[in-house]
Amino acid sequence: MDEFARRPAADRADLFRTVAAQRGFNPAIVEKDFWACWTLKHLFALETPPAGLLFKGGTSLSKVFKVIERLSEDIDLSFDRGGLGFGGDKDPFSATGRKQRERSLKALADTCRNVIQARFLPQLAAVFSTHLEQAVGQGWRLELANDDPDQQTLVFGYPASLGTRPADEPAYIRPAIRLELGARSEHWPVIDATVASFVAEDFPALFRAPVAPVRVLSAERTFWEKATALHAWHRAPSGKAMGHRFSRHFYDVVRMYEDELGRKAIRDTGLLQRVIKHKMVFFPSRWAQYEEARPGTLRLVPPYSRLAELRADYQSMREMIFGEAPTFDHLIAVLTEIEAAVNATAHS
């Protein structure tokens, strides 16, 4: 990938446009996809990462498991909290009371933030610099995101090659990738997999190594992580704002269920229970009612009072989908089916 990354901007742009024309995509999507895969390659090739690194979230569903067809501006990553010194008695799971657990979670967040800023960012910047010093384009940057209150997110502004971008260009295809880091995720179950960019898939002969190895959270675990997020949103107070493009989680759950991976996941209610237990410790919420996110009482279908809000959010999110976008009504129908299927297992 590095040899292509160092090609003149005009050469890169020509190939991005060629692949985009073949696939019916916006060329900016093809460019961003390449740099996301290039970033993942170097993340998982670090010689001495601060702690075990894990790839997870929506981008993994698209690039590794290929069960969704949407672009994300984020790469979700997690450090192993044990590798940061929070195993055994220091693990928040081991806390004996709420106050102790809150202190443990704060200490974990502080440590993670310090590791990102003092070790991970300089290390990654040095690697990027080594490989991009000859890149021709608009330059590049790797810095802390200024909109993350936890200060655990990095932004990689990659060397753009497609010329002047429109002022009203959607944020998700702007020439920057967010690396959303943290240490609260559970690293189980995981698999070793590979990612390949659209360019490498269409023109593999141009790449010495068209795929890059990654360590990724299983799709089944991601299914339940997202399903429990939908359950929490169902229980949210009526005045609580919905996160921007939150409807992507509804789309992801539906598309996964329509694949064998999702149907396999709903049979693994033991994994659901493990996800619930983890969220109650690491993502506590008084209103989420995670204890009810189990067969018999799981809620995936949004409340009727918020359907219009969700429909509008989905309409704005659909531009991120590069395949055929299901209708909003289809999403609701399938979510109803999933909810019924999971809840029926409580009586089996």
mmCIF file of C-alpha atoms in Angstrom:
data_model
loop_
_atom_site.group_PDB
_atom_site.id
_atom_site.type_symbol
_atom_site.label_atom_id
_atom_site.label_comp_id
_atom_site.label_asym_id
_atom_site.label_seq_id
_atom_site.Cartn_x
_atom_site.Cartn_y
_atom_site.Cartn_z
ATOM 1 C CA MET A 1 0.000 0.000 0.000
ATOM 2 C CA ASP A 2 2.851 2.364 0.787
ATOM 3 C CA GLU A 3 4.130 2.475 -2.781
ATOM 4 C CA PHE A 4 0.690 3.587 -3.977
ATOM 5 C CA ALA A 5 0.393 6.123 -1.135
ATOM 6 C CA ARG A 6 3.614 7.757 -2.349
ATOM 7 C CA ARG A 7 2.523 8.042 -5.963
ATOM 8 C CA PRO A 8 1.938 11.554 -7.335
ATOM 9 C CA ALA A 9 -1.457 12.942 -6.398
ATOM 10 C CA ALA A 10 -2.592 12.986 -10.027
ATOM 11 C CA ASP A 11 -1.855 9.263 -10.402
ATOM 12 C CA ARG A 12 -3.749 8.419 -7.233
ATOM 13 C CA ALA A 13 -6.682 10.580 -8.284
ATOM 14 C CA ASP A 14 -6.883 8.881 -11.690
ATOM 15 C CA LEU A 15 -7.132 5.448 -10.116
ATOM 16 C CA PHE A 16 -9.625 6.588 -7.483
ATOM 17 C CA ARG A 17 -11.838 7.947 -10.264
ATOM 18 C CA THR A 18 -11.481 4.765 -12.307
ATOM 19 C CA VAL A 19 -12.519 2.549 -9.402
ATOM 20 C CA ALA A 20 -15.334 4.926 -8.504
ATOM 21 C CA ALA A 21 -16.692 4.783 -12.052
ATOM 22 C CA GLN A 22 -16.578 0.980 -12.053
ATOM 23 C CA ARG A 23 -18.422 0.735 -8.755
ATOM 24 C CA GLY A 24 -20.749 3.699 -9.123
ATOM 25 C CA PHE A 25 -19.271 5.496 -6.097
ATOM 26 C CA ASN A 26 -18.215 9.039 -5.341
ATOM 27 C CA PRO A 27 -14.411 9.145 -5.944
ATOM 28 C CA ALA A 28 -14.006 10.695 -2.484
ATOM 29 C CA ILE A 29 -15.396 7.473 -0.972
ATOM 30 C CA VAL A 30 -12.795 5.397 -2.813
ATOM 31 C CA GLU A 31 -10.002 7.715 -1.678
ATOM 32 C CA LYS A 32 -11.137 7.673 1.942
ATOM 33 C CA ASP A 33 -11.488 3.895 1.874
ATOM 34 C CA PHE A 34 -7.892 3.540 0.694
ATOM 35 C CA TRP A 35 -6.533 5.727 3.471
ATOM 36 C CA ALA A 36 -8.642 3.945 6.095
ATOM 37 C CA CYS A 37 -7.125 0.620 5.038
ATOM 38 C CA TRP A 38 -3.643 2.159 4.872
ATOM 39 C CA THR A 39 -4.123 3.449 8.418
ATOM 40 C CA LEU A 40 -5.276 0.040 9.671
ATOM 41 C CA LYS A 41 -2.245 -1.564 8.067
ATOM 42 C CA HIS A 42 0.148 0.627 10.015
ATOM 43 C CA LEU A 43 -1.826 0.481 13.249
ATOM 44 C CA PHE A 44 -1.551 -3.295 13.362
ATOM 45 C CA ALA A 45 2.066 -3.316 12.192
ATOM 46 C CA LEU A 46 3.348 -1.195 15.090
ATOM 47 C CA GLU A 47 6.349 -2.909 16.636
ATOM 48 C CA THR A 48 5.587 -1.888 20.214
ATOM 49 C CA PRO A 49 1.946 -0.798 20.602
ATOM 50 C CA PRO A 50 1.101 0.522 24.094
ATOM 51 C CA ALA A 51 -1.399 -2.310 24.734
ATOM 52 C CA GLY A 52 -3.218 -4.937 22.731
ATOM 53 C CA LEU A 53 -5.070 -3.100 19.970
ATOM 54 C CA LEU A 54 -8.488 -4.182 18.685
ATOM 55 C CA PHE A 55 -10.466 -3.061 15.625
ATOM 56 C CA LYS A 56 -14.231 -2.952 16.111
ATOM 57 C CA GLY A 57 -17.430 -1.121 15.179
ATOM 58 C CA GLY A 58 -19.183 -0.308 11.933
ATOM 59 C CA THR A 59 -16.075 -0.013 9.776
ATOM 60 C CA SER A 60 -15.127 -3.575 10.726
ATOM 61 C CA LEU A 61 -18.567 -4.761 9.596
ATOM 62 C CA SER A 62 -17.938 -3.181 6.202
ATOM 63 C CA LYS A 63 -14.256 -3.893 5.615
ATOM 64 C CA VAL A 64 -13.782 -7.257 7.356
ATOM 65 C CA PHE A 65 -17.155 -8.987 7.464
ATOM 66 C CA LYS A 66 -18.722 -7.215 4.457
ATOM 67 C CA VAL A 67 -22.227 -7.347 5.921
ATOM 68 C CA ILE A 68 -22.962 -3.628 5.529
ATOM 69 C CA GLU A 69 -22.385 -1.232 2.651
ATOM 70 C CA ARG A 70 -21.745 2.128 4.196
ATOM 71 C CA LEU A 71 -18.755 4.352 4.725
ATOM 72 C CA SER A 72 -17.817 5.633 8.142
ATOM 73 C CA GLU A 73 -15.526 8.537 8.954
ATOM 74 C CA ASP A 74 -14.424 6.669 12.088
ATOM 75 C CA ILE A 75 -12.168 3.741 12.865
ATOM 76 C CA ASP A 76 -13.137 2.361 16.274
ATOM 77 C CA LEU A 77 -10.200 0.987 18.236
ATOM 78 C CA SER A 78 -9.705 -0.301 21.744
ATOM 79 C CA PHE A 79 -6.683 -0.883 23.932
ATOM 80 C CA ASP A 80 -6.674 -3.899 26.237
ATOM 81 C CA ARG A 81 -7.275 -2.497 29.722
ATOM 82 C CA GLY A 82 -5.194 -5.322 31.197
ATOM 83 C CA GLY A 83 -2.274 -4.119 29.089
ATOM 84 C CA LEU A 84 -2.752 -0.661 30.600
ATOM 85 C CA GLY A 85 -2.428 -2.062 34.118
ATOM 86 C CA PHE A 86 -6.118 -2.549 34.875
ATOM 87 C CA GLY A 87 -6.330 -6.295 35.243
ATOM 88 C CA GLY A 88 -6.969 -8.333 38.369
ATOM 89 C CA ASP A 89 -7.864 -6.246 41.413
ATOM 90 C CA LYS A 90 -7.600 -3.028 39.381
ATOM 91 C CA ASP A 91 -10.184 -4.154 36.838
ATOM 92 C CA PRO A 92 -13.410 -2.143 37.227
ATOM 93 C CA PHE A 93 -15.193 -5.512 37.204
ATOM 94 C CA SER A 94 -13.473 -6.244 40.523
ATOM 95 C CA ALA A 95 -14.760 -3.086 42.234
ATOM 96 C CA THR A 96 -16.930 -3.877 45.244
ATOM 97 C CA GLY A 97 -19.118 -0.770 45.196
ATOM 98 C CA ARG A 98 -20.337 2.042 42.966
ATOM 99 C CA LYS A 99 -17.883 4.656 44.264
ATOM 100 C CA GLN A 100 -14.918 2.337 43.901
ATOM 101 C CA ARG A 101 -16.027 1.413 40.389
ATOM 102 C CA GLU A 102 -16.388 5.069 39.413
ATOM 103 C CA ARG A 103 -12.855 5.767 40.675
ATOM 104 C CA SER A 104 -11.539 2.768 38.767
ATOM 105 C CA LEU A 105 -13.259 3.842 35.539
ATOM 106 C CA LYS A 106 -11.895 7.376 35.902
ATOM 107 C CA ALA A 107 -8.387 6.068 36.493
ATOM 108 C CA LEU A 108 -8.700 3.850 33.419
ATOM 109 C CA ALA A 109 -9.852 6.801 31.294
ATOM 110 C CA ASP A 110 -7.007 8.985 32.593
ATOM 111 C CA THR A 111 -4.420 6.305 31.886
ATOM 112 C CA CYS A 112 -5.799 5.653 28.413
ATOM 113 C CA ARG A 113 -5.748 9.375 27.596
ATOM 114 C CA ASN A 114 -2.161 9.742 28.829
ATOM 115 C CA VAL A 115 -0.988 6.731 26.832
ATOM 116 C CA ILE A 116 -2.638 8.059 23.667
ATOM 117 C CA GLN A 117 -1.122 11.511 24.003
ATOM 118 C CA ALA A 118 2.318 10.654 25.387
ATOM 119 C CA ARG A 119 3.094 7.407 23.553
ATOM 120 C CA PHE A 120 0.635 6.368 20.883
ATOM 121 C CA LEU A 121 0.259 9.667 19.006
ATOM 122 C CA PRO A 122 4.034 10.344 18.729
ATOM 123 C CA GLN A 123 4.696 6.720 17.770
ATOM 124 C CA LEU A 124 2.041 6.677 15.066
ATOM 125 C CA ALA A 125 3.068 10.107 13.761
ATOM 126 C CA ALA A 126 6.655 8.881 13.362
ATOM 127 C CA VAL A 127 5.492 5.838 11.394
ATOM 128 C CA PHE A 128 3.227 7.924 9.180
ATOM 129 C CA SER A 129 6.014 10.421 8.576
ATOM 130 C CA THR A 130 8.384 7.675 7.464
ATOM 131 C CA HIS A 131 5.954 6.447 4.835
ATOM 132 C CA LEU A 132 4.425 9.746 3.734
ATOM 133 C CA GLU A 133 7.440 12.028 3.486
ATOM 134 C CA GLN A 134 7.416 11.556 -0.286
ATOM 135 C CA ALA A 135 3.635 11.746 -0.690
ATOM 136 C CA VAL A 136 2.492 14.372 -3.135
ATOM 137 C CA GLY A 137 -0.768 16.143 -2.367
ATOM 138 C CA GLN A 138 -2.105 18.608 0.130
ATOM 139 C CA GLY A 139 0.055 17.396 2.991
ATOM 140 C CA TRP A 140 -1.086 15.408 5.978
ATOM 141 C CA ARG A 141 -1.624 15.772 9.721
ATOM 142 C CA LEU A 142 -2.196 13.559 12.746
ATOM 143 C CA GLU A 143 -3.507 15.305 15.836
ATOM 144 C CA LEU A 144 -5.900 15.141 18.746
ATOM 145 C CA ALA A 145 -9.521 15.836 17.859
ATOM 146 C CA ASN A 146 -10.680 19.105 19.382
ATOM 147 C CA ASP A 147 -14.282 17.936 19.787
ATOM 148 C CA ASP A 148 -13.730 14.885 22.012
ATOM 149 C CA PRO A 149 -14.176 15.785 25.696
ATOM 150 C CA ASP A 150 -12.386 12.556 26.675
ATOM 151 C CA GLN A 151 -9.366 13.529 24.527
ATOM 152 C CA GLN A 152 -9.031 9.967 23.254
ATOM 153 C CA THR A 153 -9.682 10.585 19.550
ATOM 154 C CA LEU A 154 -7.088 11.272 16.861
ATOM 155 C CA VAL A 155 -7.704 12.809 13.446
ATOM 156 C CA PHE A 156 -5.618 11.777 10.450
ATOM 157 C CA GLY A 157 -5.861 14.310 7.639
ATOM 158 C CA TYR A 158 -4.568 12.253 4.742
ATOM 159 C CA PRO A 159 -2.869 13.542 1.553
ATOM 160 C CA ALA A 160 -5.883 14.388 -0.600
ATOM 161 C CA SER A 161 -5.560 14.079 -4.356
ATOM 162 C CA LEU A 162 -8.952 14.942 -5.845
ATOM 163 C CA GLY A 163 -8.509 18.690 -6.087
ATOM 164 C CA THR A 164 -10.690 21.422 -4.619
ATOM 165 C CA ARG A 165 -13.476 20.040 -2.464
ATOM 166 C CA PRO A 166 -16.931 21.678 -2.327
ATOM 167 C CA ALA A 167 -17.592 23.780 0.761
ATOM 168 C CA ASP A 168 -20.796 21.862 1.462
ATOM 169 C CA GLU A 169 -19.176 18.438 1.123
ATOM 170 C CA PRO A 170 -20.606 15.983 3.684
ATOM 171 C CA ALA A 171 -18.338 15.544 6.706
ATOM 172 C CA TYR A 172 -18.130 11.788 6.288
ATOM 173 C CA ILE A 173 -16.191 12.085 2.994
ATOM 174 C CA ARG A 174 -13.945 14.989 3.918
ATOM 175 C CA PRO A 175 -10.258 14.030 3.719
ATOM 176 C CA ALA A 176 -9.833 13.072 7.360
ATOM 177 C CA ILE A 177 -10.231 9.857 9.339
ATOM 178 C CA ARG A 178 -11.110 9.785 13.015
ATOM 179 C CA LEU A 179 -9.383 7.171 15.160
ATOM 180 C CA GLU A 180 -11.743 6.743 18.105
ATOM 181 C CA LEU A 181 -9.738 5.085 20.857
ATOM 182 C CA GLY A 182 -10.618 3.856 24.310
ATOM 183 C CA ALA A 183 -10.053 1.041 26.787
ATOM 184 C CA ARG A 184 -13.514 0.131 28.047
ATOM 185 C CA SER A 185 -14.363 -2.518 25.445
ATOM 186 C CA GLU A 186 -14.127 -6.220 26.159
ATOM 187 C CA HIS A 187 -11.710 -7.992 23.831
ATOM 188 C CA TRP A 188 -13.725 -11.185 23.393
ATOM 189 C CA PRO A 189 -14.370 -12.921 21.125
ATOM 190 C CA VAL A 190 -11.811 -11.744 18.570
ATOM 191 C CA ILE A 191 -10.523 -13.071 15.269
ATOM 192 C CA ASP A 192 -7.538 -12.422 13.032
ATOM 193 C CA ALA A 193 -8.634 -11.096 9.648
ATOM 194 C CA THR A 194 -7.564 -8.872 6.761
ATOM 195 C CA VAL A 195 -8.758 -5.680 5.084
ATOM 196 C CA ALA A 196 -8.343 -4.540 1.491
ATOM 197 C CA SER A 197 -9.206 -1.225 -0.092
ATOM 198 C CA PHE A 198 -11.550 -0.921 -3.061
ATOM 199 C CA VAL A 199 -8.532 0.038 -5.163
ATOM 200 C CA ALA A 200 -6.601 -3.073 -4.107
ATOM 201 C CA GLU A 201 -9.628 -5.296 -4.720
ATOM 202 C CA ASP A 202 -10.065 -3.974 -8.258
ATOM 203 C CA PHE A 203 -6.360 -3.681 -9.150
ATOM 204 C CA PRO A 204 -4.469 -6.156 -6.909
ATOM 205 C CA ALA A 205 -1.493 -6.316 -9.274
ATOM 206 C CA LEU A 206 -0.638 -2.718 -8.388
ATOM 207 C CA PHE A 207 0.051 -3.682 -4.780
ATOM 208 C CA ARG A 208 2.900 -5.711 -3.365
ATOM 209 C CA ALA A 209 0.611 -6.592 -0.435
ATOM 210 C CA PRO A 210 -3.037 -5.836 -1.329
ATOM 211 C CA VAL A 211 -4.390 -6.911 2.072
ATOM 212 C CA ALA A 212 -3.435 -5.941 5.620
ATOM 213 C CA PRO A 213 -3.847 -8.074 8.764
ATOM 214 C CA VAL A 214 -6.002 -6.805 11.634
ATOM 215 C CA ARG A 215 -7.250 -8.112 14.970
ATOM 216 C CA VAL A 216 -10.989 -7.564 15.086
ATOM 217 C CA LEU A 217 -13.928 -8.037 17.431
ATOM 218 C CA SER A 218 -16.280 -10.757 16.226
ATOM 219 C CA ALA A 219 -19.306 -9.707 14.191
ATOM 220 C CA GLU A 220 -21.584 -11.574 16.600
ATOM 221 C CA ARG A 221 -20.335 -9.478 19.498
ATOM 222 C CA THR A 222 -20.766 -6.299 17.460
ATOM 223 C CA PHE A 223 -24.345 -7.350 16.659
ATOM 224 C CA TRP A 224 -25.225 -7.506 20.359
ATOM 225 C CA GLU A 225 -23.283 -4.320 21.146
ATOM 226 C CA LYS A 226 -25.430 -2.491 18.605
ATOM 227 C CA ALA A 227 -28.669 -4.267 19.551
ATOM 228 C CA THR A 228 -28.261 -3.253 23.190
ATOM 229 C CA ALA A 229 -27.585 0.319 22.045
ATOM 230 C CA LEU A 230 -30.980 0.234 20.292
ATOM 231 C CA HIS A 231 -32.565 -1.135 23.465
ATOM 232 C CA ALA A 232 -31.055 1.722 25.472
ATOM 233 C CA TRP A 233 -32.313 4.270 22.947
ATOM 234 C CA HIS A 234 -35.816 2.789 23.189
ATOM 235 C CA ARG A 235 -35.674 3.464 26.933
ATOM 236 C CA ALA A 236 -34.162 6.951 26.628
ATOM 237 C CA PRO A 237 -36.082 9.909 28.114
ATOM 238 C CA SER A 238 -38.260 11.603 25.507
ATOM 239 C CA GLY A 239 -36.202 14.795 25.593
ATOM 240 C CA LYS A 240 -32.819 13.114 25.161
ATOM 241 C CA ALA A 241 -31.198 14.106 21.890
ATOM 242 C CA MET A 242 -30.343 11.401 19.408
ATOM 243 C CA GLY A 243 -26.714 11.268 18.353
ATOM 244 C CA HIS A 244 -25.942 12.467 14.826
ATOM 245 C CA ARG A 245 -26.572 9.637 12.339
ATOM 246 C CA PHE A 246 -27.532 7.313 15.198
ATOM 247 C CA SER A 247 -29.827 5.571 12.725
ATOM 248 C CA ARG A 248 -26.735 3.872 11.289
ATOM 249 C CA HIS A 249 -26.991 1.381 14.166
ATOM 250 C CA PHE A 250 -30.525 0.433 13.093
ATOM 251 C CA TYR A 251 -29.283 -0.085 9.540
ATOM 252 C CA ASP A 252 -26.308 -2.150 10.735
ATOM 253 C CA VAL A 253 -28.418 -4.453 12.930
ATOM 254 C CA VAL A 254 -30.891 -5.088 10.106
ATOM 255 C CA ARG A 255 -28.207 -5.814 7.511
ATOM 256 C CA MET A 256 -26.396 -8.149 9.890
ATOM 257 C CA TYR A 257 -29.615 -10.034 10.629
ATOM 258 C CA GLU A 258 -30.168 -10.444 6.904
ATOM 259 C CA ASP A 259 -26.791 -12.195 6.786
ATOM 260 C CA GLU A 260 -25.988 -15.543 8.392
ATOM 261 C CA LEU A 261 -23.687 -13.770 10.875
ATOM 262 C CA GLY A 262 -26.629 -11.958 12.420
ATOM 263 C CA ARG A 263 -28.879 -15.007 12.472
ATOM 264 C CA LYS A 264 -26.082 -16.903 14.196
ATOM 265 C CA ALA A 265 -25.731 -14.103 16.743
ATOM 266 C CA ILE A 266 -29.373 -14.137 17.863
ATOM 267 C CA ARG A 267 -28.997 -17.808 18.765
ATOM 268 C CA ASP A 268 -26.114 -16.940 21.097
ATOM 269 C CA THR A 269 -28.029 -15.375 23.981
ATOM 270 C CA GLY A 270 -25.141 -16.250 26.282
ATOM 271 C CA LEU A 271 -23.059 -13.676 24.422
ATOM 272 C CA LEU A 272 -25.918 -11.189 24.827
ATOM 273 C CA GLN A 273 -25.824 -11.709 28.593
ATOM 274 C CA ARG A 274 -22.076 -11.096 28.593
ATOM 275 C CA VAL A 275 -22.549 -7.846 26.651
ATOM 276 C CA ILE A 276 -25.246 -6.707 29.098
ATOM 277 C CA LYS A 277 -23.030 -7.412 32.098
ATOM 278 C CA HIS A 278 -20.157 -5.510 30.505
ATOM 279 C CA LYS A 279 -22.266 -2.466 29.620
ATOM 280 C CA MET A 280 -23.739 -2.242 33.102
ATOM 281 C CA VAL A 281 -20.199 -1.875 34.484
ATOM 282 C CA PHE A 282 -18.407 0.146 31.803
ATOM 283 C CA PHE A 283 -21.291 2.173 30.330
ATOM 284 C CA PRO A 284 -23.667 2.595 33.283
ATOM 285 C CA SER A 285 -26.951 4.373 32.636
ATOM 286 C CA ARG A 286 -29.910 4.842 34.936
ATOM 287 C CA TRP A 287 -32.424 4.924 32.110
ATOM 288 C CA ALA A 288 -30.968 2.357 29.674
ATOM 289 C CA GLN A 289 -32.369 -0.577 31.678
ATOM 290 C CA TYR A 290 -29.742 -2.950 30.340
ATOM 291 C CA GLU A 291 -30.960 -5.609 32.758
ATOM 292 C CA GLU A 292 -34.068 -5.882 30.549
ATOM 293 C CA ALA A 293 -32.090 -6.243 27.306
ATOM 294 C CA ARG A 294 -32.605 -9.992 27.472
ATOM 295 C CA PRO A 295 -34.911 -12.518 25.802
ATOM 296 C CA GLY A 296 -38.459 -11.656 26.786
ATOM 297 C CA THR A 297 -37.974 -7.930 27.347
ATOM 298 C CA LEU A 298 -35.486 -6.786 24.665
ATOM 299 C CA ARG A 299 -36.641 -3.688 22.795
ATOM 300 C CA LEU A 300 -35.235 -2.872 19.358
ATOM 301 C CA VAL A 301 -38.133 -1.077 17.668
ATOM 302 C CA PRO A 302 -38.019 2.663 18.450
ATOM 303 C CA PRO A 303 -40.955 4.254 20.272
ATOM 304 C CA TYR A 304 -43.685 5.539 17.969
ATOM 305 C CA SER A 305 -43.181 9.057 19.342
ATOM 306 C CA ARG A 306 -39.636 9.158 17.929
ATOM 307 C CA LEU A 307 -40.161 7.499 14.561
ATOM 308 C CA ALA A 308 -40.320 10.804 12.668
ATOM 309 C CA GLU A 309 -37.040 11.957 14.226
ATOM 310 C CA LEU A 310 -35.361 8.674 13.394
ATOM 311 C CA ARG A 311 -36.734 8.656 9.845
ATOM 312 C CA ALA A 312 -35.260 12.127 9.238
ATOM 313 C CA ASP A 313 -31.895 11.050 10.636
ATOM 314 C CA TYR A 314 -31.896 7.992 8.392
ATOM 315 C CA GLN A 315 -32.615 10.125 5.344
ATOM 316 C CA SER A 316 -29.517 12.207 6.090
ATOM 317 C CA MET A 317 -27.465 9.077 6.787
ATOM 318 C CA ARG A 318 -28.417 7.270 3.568
ATOM 319 C CA GLU A 319 -25.792 9.202 1.602
ATOM 320 C CA MET A 320 -23.184 7.161 3.514
ATOM 321 C CA ILE A 321 -24.573 3.924 2.055
ATOM 322 C CA PHE A 322 -22.765 3.024 -1.151
ATOM 323 C CA GLY A 323 -24.902 -0.034 -1.881
ATOM 324 C CA GLU A 324 -28.674 -0.216 -2.174
ATOM 325 C CA ALA A 325 -30.199 1.547 0.825
ATOM 326 C CA PRO A 326 -33.198 -0.227 2.367
ATOM 327 C CA THR A 327 -36.240 1.917 3.054
ATOM 328 C CA PHE A 328 -36.889 3.150 6.561
ATOM 329 C CA ASP A 329 -40.103 1.117 6.691
ATOM 330 C CA HIS A 330 -38.103 -1.991 5.816
ATOM 331 C CA LEU A 331 -35.748 -1.331 8.730
ATOM 332 C CA ILE A 332 -38.655 -1.079 11.156
ATOM 333 C CA ALA A 333 -40.278 -4.251 9.797
ATOM 334 C CA VAL A 334 -37.071 -6.274 10.170
ATOM 335 C CA LEU A 335 -36.347 -4.849 13.633
ATOM 336 C CA THR A 336 -39.830 -5.974 14.658
ATOM 337 C CA GLU A 337 -39.000 -9.454 13.365
ATOM 338 C CA ILE A 338 -35.657 -9.577 15.205
ATOM 339 C CA GLU A 339 -37.198 -8.362 18.458
ATOM 340 C CA ALA A 340 -39.908 -11.022 18.270
ATOM 341 C CA ALA A 341 -37.402 -13.767 17.406
ATOM 342 C CA VAL A 342 -35.120 -12.944 20.339
ATOM 343 C CA ASN A 343 -37.943 -12.520 22.834
ATOM 344 C CA ALA A 344 -39.513 -15.813 21.763
ATOM 345 C CA THR A 345 -36.421 -17.660 23.000
ATOM 346 C CA ALA A 346 -37.389 -16.748 26.566
ATOM 347 C CA HIS A 347 -40.146 -19.363 26.351
ATOM 348 C CA SER A 348 -38.209 -22.061 24.561
#
